[in-house]
mmCIF file of N, CA and C in Angstrom:
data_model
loop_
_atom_site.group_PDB
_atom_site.id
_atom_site.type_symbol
_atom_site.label_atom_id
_atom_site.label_comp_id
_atom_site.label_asym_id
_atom_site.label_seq_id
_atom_site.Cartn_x
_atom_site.Cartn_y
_atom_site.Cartn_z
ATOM 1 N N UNK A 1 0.851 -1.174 0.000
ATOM 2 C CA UNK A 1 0.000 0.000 0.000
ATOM 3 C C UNK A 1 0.894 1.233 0.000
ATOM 4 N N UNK A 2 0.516 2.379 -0.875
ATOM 5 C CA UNK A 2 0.826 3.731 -0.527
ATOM 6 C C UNK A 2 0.305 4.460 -0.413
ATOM 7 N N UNK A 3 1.036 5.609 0.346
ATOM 8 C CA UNK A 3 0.499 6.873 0.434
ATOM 9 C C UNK A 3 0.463 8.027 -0.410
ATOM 10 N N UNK A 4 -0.531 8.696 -0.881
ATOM 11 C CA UNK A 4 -0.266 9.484 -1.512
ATOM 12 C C UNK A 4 -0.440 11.214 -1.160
ATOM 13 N N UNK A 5 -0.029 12.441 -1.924
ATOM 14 C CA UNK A 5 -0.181 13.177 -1.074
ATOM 15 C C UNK A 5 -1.384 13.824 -1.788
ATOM 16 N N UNK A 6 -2.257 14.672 -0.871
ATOM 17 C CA UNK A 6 -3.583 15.313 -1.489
ATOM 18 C C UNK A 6 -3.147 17.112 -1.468
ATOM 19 N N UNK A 7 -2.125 17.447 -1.374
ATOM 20 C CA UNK A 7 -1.795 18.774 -0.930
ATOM 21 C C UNK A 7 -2.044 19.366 -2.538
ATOM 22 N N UNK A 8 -2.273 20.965 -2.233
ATOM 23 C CA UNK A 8 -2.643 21.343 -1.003
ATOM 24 C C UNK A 8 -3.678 21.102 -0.155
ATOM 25 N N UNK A 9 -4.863 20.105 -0.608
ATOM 26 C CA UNK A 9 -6.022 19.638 -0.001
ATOM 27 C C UNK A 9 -5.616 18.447 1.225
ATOM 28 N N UNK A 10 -6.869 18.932 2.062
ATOM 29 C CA UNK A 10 -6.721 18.621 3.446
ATOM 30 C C UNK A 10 -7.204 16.591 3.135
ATOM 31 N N UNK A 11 -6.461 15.999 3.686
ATOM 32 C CA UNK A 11 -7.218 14.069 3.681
ATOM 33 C C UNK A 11 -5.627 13.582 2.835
ATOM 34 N N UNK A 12 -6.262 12.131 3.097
ATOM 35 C CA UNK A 12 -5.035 11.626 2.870
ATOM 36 C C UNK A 12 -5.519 10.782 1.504
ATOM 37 N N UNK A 13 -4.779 9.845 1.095
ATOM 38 C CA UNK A 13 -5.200 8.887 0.296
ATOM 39 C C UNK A 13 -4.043 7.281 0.192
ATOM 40 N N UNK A 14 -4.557 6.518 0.217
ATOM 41 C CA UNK A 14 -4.108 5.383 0.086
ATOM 42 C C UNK A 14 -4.433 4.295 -0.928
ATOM 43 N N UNK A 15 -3.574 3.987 -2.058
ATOM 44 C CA UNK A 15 -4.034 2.817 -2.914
ATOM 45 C C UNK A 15 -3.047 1.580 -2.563
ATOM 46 N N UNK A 16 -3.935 0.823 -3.423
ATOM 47 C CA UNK A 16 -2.727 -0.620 -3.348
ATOM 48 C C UNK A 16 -3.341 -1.416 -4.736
ATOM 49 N N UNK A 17 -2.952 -2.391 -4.653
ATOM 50 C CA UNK A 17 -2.861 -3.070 -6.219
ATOM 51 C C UNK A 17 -3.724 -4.561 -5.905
ATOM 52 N N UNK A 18 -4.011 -4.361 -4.698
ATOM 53 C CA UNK A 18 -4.229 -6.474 -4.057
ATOM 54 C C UNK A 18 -5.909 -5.839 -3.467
ATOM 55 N N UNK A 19 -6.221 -6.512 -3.699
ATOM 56 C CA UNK A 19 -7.687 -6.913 -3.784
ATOM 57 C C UNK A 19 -7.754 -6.937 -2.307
ATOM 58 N N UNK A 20 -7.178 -7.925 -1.332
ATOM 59 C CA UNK A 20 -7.138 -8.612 -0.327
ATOM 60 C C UNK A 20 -6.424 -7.588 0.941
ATOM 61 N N UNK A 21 -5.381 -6.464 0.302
ATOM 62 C CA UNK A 21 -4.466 -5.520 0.887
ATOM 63 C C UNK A 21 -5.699 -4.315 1.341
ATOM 64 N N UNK A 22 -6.459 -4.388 -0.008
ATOM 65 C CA UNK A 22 -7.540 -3.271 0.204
ATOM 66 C C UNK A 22 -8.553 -3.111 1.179
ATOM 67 N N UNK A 23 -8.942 -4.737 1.302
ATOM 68 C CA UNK A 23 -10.420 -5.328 2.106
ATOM 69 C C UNK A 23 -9.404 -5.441 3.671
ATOM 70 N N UNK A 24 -8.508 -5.337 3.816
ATOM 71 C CA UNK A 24 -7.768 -5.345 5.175
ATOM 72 C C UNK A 24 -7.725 -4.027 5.587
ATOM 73 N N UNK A 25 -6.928 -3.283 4.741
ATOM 74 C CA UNK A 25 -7.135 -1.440 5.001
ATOM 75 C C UNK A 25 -7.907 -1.209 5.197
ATOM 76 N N UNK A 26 -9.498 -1.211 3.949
ATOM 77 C CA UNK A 26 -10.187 -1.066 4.894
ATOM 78 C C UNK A 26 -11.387 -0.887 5.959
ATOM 79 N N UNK A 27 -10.952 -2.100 6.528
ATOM 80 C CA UNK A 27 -11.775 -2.438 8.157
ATOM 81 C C UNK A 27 -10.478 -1.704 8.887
ATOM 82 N N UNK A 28 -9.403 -1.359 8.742
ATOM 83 C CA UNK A 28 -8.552 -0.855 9.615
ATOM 84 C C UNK A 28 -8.932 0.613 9.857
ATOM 85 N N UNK A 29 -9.307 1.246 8.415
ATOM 86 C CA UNK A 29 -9.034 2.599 8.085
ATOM 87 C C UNK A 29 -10.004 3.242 8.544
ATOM 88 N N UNK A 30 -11.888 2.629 8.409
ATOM 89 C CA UNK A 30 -12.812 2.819 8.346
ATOM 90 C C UNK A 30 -13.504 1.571 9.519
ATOM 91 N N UNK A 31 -13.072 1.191 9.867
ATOM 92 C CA UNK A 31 -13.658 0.621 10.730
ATOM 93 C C UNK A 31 -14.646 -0.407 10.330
ATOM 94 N N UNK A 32 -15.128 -0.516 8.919
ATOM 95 C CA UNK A 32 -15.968 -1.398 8.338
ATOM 96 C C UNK A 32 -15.248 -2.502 7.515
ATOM 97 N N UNK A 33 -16.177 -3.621 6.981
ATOM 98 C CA UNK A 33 -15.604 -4.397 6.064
ATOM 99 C C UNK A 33 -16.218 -3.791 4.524
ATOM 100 N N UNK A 34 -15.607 -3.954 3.632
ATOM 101 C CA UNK A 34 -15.914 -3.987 2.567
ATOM 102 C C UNK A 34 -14.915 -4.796 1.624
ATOM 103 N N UNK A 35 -16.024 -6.214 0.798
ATOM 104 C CA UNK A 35 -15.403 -7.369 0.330
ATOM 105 C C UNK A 35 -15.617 -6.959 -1.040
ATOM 106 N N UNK A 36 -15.010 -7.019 -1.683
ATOM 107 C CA UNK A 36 -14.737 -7.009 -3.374
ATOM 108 C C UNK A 36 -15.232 -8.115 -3.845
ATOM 109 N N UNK A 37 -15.749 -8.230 -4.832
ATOM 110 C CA UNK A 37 -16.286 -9.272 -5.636
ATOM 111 C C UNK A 37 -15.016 -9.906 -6.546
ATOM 112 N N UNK A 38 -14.431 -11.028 -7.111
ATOM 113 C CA UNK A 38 -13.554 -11.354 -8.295
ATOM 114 C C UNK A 38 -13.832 -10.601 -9.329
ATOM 115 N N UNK A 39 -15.224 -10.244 -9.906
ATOM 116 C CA UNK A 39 -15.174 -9.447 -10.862
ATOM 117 C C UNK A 39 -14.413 -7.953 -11.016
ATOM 118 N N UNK A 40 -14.490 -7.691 -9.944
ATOM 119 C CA UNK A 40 -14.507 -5.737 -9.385
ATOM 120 C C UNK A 40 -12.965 -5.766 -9.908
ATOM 121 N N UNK A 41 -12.710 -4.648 -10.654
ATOM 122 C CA UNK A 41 -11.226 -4.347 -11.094
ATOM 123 C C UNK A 41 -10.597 -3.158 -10.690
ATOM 124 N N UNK A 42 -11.343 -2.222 -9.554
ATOM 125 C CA UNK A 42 -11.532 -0.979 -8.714
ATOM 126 C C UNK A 42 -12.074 -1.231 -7.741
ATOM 127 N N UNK A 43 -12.057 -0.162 -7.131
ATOM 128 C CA UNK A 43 -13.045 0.417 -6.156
ATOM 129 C C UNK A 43 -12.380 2.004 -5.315
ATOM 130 N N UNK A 44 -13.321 2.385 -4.859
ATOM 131 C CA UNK A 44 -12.784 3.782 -4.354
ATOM 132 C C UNK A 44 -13.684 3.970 -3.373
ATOM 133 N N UNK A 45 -13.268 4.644 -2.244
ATOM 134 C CA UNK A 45 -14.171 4.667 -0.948
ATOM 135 C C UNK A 45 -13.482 5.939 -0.228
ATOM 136 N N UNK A 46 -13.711 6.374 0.186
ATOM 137 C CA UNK A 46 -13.991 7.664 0.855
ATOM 138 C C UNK A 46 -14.627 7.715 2.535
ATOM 139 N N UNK A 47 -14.332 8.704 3.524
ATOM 140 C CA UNK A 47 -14.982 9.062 4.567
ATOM 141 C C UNK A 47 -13.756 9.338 5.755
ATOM 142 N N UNK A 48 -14.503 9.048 7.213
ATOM 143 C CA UNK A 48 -13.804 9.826 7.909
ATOM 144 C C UNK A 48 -13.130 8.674 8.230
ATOM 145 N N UNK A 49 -11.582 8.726 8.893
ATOM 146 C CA UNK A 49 -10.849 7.573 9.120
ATOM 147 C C UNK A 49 -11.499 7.081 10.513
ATOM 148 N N UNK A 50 -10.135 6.139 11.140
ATOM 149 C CA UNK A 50 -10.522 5.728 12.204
ATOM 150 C C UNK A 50 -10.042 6.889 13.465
ATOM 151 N N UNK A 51 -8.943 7.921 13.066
ATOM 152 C CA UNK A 51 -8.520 8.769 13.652
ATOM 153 C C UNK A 51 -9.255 10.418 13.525
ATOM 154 N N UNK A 52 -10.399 10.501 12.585
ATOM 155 C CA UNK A 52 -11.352 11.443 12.300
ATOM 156 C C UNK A 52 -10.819 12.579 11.203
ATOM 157 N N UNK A 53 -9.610 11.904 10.480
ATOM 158 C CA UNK A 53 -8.860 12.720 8.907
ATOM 159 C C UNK A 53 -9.747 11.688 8.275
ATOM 160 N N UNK A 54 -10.049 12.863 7.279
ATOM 161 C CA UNK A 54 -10.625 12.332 5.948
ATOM 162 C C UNK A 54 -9.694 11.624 5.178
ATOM 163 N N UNK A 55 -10.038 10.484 5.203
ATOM 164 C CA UNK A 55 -9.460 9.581 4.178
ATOM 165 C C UNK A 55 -9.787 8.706 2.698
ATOM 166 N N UNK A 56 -9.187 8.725 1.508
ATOM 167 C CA UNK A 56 -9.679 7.769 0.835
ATOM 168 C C UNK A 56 -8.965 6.173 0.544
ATOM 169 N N UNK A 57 -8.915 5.555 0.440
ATOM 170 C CA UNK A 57 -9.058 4.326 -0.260
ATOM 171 C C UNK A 57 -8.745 3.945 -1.627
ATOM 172 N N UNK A 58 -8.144 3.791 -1.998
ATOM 173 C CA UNK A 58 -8.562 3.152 -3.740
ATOM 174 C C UNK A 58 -7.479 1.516 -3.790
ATOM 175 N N UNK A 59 -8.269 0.796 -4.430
ATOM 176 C CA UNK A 59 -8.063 -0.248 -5.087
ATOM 177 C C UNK A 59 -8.141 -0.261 -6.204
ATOM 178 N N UNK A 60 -6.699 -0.934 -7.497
ATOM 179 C CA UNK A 60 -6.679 -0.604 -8.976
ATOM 180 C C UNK A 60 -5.755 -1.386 -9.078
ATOM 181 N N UNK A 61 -5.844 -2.616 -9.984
ATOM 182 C CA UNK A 61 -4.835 -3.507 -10.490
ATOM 183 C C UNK A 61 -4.087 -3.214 -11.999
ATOM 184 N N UNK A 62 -4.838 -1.885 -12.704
ATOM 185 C CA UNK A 62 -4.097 -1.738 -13.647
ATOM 186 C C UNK A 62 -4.640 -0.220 -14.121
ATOM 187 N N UNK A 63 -3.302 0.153 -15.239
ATOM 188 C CA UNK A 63 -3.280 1.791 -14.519
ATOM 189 C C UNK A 63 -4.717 2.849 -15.132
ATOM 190 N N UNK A 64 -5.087 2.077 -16.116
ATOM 191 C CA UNK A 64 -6.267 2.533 -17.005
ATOM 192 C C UNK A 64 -7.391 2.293 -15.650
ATOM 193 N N UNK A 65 -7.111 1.428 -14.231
ATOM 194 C CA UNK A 65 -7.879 1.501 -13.578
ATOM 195 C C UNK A 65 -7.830 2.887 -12.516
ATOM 196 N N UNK A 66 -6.175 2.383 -12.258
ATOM 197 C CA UNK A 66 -6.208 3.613 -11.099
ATOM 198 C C UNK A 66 -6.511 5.035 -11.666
ATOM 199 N N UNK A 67 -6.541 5.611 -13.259
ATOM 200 C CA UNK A 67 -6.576 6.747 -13.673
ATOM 201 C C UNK A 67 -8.495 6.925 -13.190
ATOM 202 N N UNK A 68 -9.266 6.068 -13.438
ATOM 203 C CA UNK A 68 -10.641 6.241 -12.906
ATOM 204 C C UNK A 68 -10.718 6.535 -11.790
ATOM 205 N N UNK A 69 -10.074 5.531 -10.766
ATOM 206 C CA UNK A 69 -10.398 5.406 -9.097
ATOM 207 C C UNK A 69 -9.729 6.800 -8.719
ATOM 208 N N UNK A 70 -8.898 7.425 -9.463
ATOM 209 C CA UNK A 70 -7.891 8.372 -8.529
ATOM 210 C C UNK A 70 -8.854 9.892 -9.119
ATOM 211 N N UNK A 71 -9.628 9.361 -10.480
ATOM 212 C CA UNK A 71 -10.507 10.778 -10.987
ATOM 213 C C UNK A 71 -11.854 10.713 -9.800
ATOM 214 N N UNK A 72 -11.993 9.567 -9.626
ATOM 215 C CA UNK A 72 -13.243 9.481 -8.596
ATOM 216 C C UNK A 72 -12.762 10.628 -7.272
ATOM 217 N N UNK A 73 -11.490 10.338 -6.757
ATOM 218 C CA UNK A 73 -11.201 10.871 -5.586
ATOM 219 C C UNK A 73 -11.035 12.161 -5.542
ATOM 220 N N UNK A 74 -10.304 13.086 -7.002
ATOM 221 C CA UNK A 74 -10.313 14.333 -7.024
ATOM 222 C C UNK A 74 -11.245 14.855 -6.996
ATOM 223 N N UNK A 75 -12.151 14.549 -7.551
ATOM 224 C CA UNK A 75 -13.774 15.142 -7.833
ATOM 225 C C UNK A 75 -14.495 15.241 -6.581
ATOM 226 N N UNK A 76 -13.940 14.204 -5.673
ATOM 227 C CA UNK A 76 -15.062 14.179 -4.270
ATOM 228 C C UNK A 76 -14.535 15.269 -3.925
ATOM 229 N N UNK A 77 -12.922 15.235 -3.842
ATOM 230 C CA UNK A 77 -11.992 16.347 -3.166
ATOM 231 C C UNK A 77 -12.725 17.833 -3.305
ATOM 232 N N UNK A 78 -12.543 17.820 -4.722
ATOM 233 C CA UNK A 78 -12.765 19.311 -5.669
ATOM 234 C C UNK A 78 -14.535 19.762 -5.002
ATOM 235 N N UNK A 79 -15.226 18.581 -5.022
ATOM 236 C CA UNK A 79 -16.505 18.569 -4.323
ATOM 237 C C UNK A 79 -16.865 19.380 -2.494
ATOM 238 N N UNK A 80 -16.099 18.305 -1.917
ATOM 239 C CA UNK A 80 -15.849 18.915 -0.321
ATOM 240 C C UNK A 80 -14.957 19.929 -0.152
ATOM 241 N N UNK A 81 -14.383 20.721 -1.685
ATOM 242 C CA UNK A 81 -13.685 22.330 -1.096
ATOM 243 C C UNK A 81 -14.184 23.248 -1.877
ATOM 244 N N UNK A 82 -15.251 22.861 -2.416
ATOM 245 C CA UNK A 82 -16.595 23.523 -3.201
ATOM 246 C C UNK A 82 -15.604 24.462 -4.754
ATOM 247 N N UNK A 83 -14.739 23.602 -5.190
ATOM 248 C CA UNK A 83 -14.157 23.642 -6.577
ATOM 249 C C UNK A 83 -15.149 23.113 -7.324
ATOM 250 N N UNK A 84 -15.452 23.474 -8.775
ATOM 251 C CA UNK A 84 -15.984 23.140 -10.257
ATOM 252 C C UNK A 84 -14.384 22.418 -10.380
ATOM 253 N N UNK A 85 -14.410 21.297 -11.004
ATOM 254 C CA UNK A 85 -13.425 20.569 -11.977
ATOM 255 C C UNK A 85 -13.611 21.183 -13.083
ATOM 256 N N UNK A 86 -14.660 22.096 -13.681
ATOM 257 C CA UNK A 86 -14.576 22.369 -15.159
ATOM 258 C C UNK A 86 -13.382 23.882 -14.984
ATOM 259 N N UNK A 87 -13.868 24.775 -14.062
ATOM 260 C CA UNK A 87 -13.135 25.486 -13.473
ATOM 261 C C UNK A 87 -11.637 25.858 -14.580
ATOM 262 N N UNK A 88 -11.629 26.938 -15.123
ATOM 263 C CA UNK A 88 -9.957 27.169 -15.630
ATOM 264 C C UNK A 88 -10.119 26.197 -16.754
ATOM 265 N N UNK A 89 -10.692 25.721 -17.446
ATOM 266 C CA UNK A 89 -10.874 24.787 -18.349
ATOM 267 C C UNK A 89 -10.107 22.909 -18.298
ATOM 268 N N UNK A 90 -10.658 23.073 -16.858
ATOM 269 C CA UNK A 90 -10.574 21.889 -15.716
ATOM 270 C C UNK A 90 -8.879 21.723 -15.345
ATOM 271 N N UNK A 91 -8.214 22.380 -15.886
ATOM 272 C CA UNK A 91 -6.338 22.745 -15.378
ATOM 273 C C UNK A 91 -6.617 22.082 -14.045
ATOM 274 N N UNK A 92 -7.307 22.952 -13.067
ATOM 275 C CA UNK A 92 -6.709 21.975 -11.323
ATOM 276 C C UNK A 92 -7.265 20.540 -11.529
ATOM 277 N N UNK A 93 -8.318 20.454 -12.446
ATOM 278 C CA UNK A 93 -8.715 18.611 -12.036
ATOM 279 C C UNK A 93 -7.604 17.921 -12.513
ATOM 280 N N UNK A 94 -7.107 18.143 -14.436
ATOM 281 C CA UNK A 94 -6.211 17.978 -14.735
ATOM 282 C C UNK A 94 -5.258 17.780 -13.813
ATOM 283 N N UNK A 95 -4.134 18.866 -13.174
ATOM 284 C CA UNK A 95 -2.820 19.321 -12.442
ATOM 285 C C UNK A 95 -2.850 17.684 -11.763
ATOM 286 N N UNK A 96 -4.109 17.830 -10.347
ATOM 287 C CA UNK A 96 -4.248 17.301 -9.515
ATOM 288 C C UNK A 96 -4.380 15.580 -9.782
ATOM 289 N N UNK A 97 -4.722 15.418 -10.992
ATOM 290 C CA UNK A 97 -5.130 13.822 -11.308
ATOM 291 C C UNK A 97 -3.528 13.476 -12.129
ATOM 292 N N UNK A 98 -2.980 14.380 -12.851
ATOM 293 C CA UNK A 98 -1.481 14.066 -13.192
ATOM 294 C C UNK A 98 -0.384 14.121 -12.038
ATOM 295 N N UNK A 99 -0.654 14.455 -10.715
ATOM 296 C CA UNK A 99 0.171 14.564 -9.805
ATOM 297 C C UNK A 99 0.073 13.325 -9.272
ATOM 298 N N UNK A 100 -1.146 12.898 -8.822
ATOM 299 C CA UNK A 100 -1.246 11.671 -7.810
ATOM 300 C C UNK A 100 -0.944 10.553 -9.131
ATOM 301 N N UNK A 101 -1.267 10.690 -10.387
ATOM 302 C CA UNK A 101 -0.843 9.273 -11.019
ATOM 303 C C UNK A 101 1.071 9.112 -11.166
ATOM 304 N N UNK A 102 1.335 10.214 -11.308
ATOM 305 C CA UNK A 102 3.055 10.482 -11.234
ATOM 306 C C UNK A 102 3.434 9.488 -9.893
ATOM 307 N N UNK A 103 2.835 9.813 -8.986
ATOM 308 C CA UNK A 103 2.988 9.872 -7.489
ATOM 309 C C UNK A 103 3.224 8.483 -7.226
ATOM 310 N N UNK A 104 2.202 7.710 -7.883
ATOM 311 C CA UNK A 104 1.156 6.327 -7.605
ATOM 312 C C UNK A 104 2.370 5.366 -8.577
ATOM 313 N N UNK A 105 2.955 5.603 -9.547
ATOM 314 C CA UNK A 105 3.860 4.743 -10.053
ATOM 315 C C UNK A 105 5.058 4.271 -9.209
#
């Protein structure tokens, strides 16, 4: 699993590549279970951690996946700091989704 950074936005984020790494994080992270199906080739989850920082989640076994799961997360982001992604002719959604995939390799 890594960490990634959300700056300058406030929360953290964490992906991993294992199906099984994810469904362990998290009941750790979030306090709940959430089981993936064999089919599921993502997932992205969001909320307050177990320490009360906003945290996300993502699970992505391949990178055409994580580029979805990690657009899911900016958008919530851009959402909870009351940003438009279209905004500037979407440049910060852009910036912000080419930073964390740089990041994530």
């Amino acid at each position: 699993m890594k960490e990634l950074s959300l700056r300058p936005y406030h929360g953290r984020l964490f992906i991993t590549r294992s199906r099984k790494e994810y469904e362990r994080q998290h009941q750790l992270l979030f306090k709940t279970p959430d089981v993936l199906s064999c089919a599921q080739a993502g997932r992205f989850n969001g909320g307050e951690g177990r320490d009360g920082m906003w945290t996300y989640l993502i699970f992505a076994d391949k990178p055409h996946t994580l580029a979805h799961e990690i657009s899911h997360c900016v958008l919530h982001v851009f959402e909870r700091c009351g940003i438009d992604p279209r905004e500037a002719k979407g440049e910060p959604f852009c910036y912000m989704l080419s930073q964390l995939l740089l990041e994530a390799k």
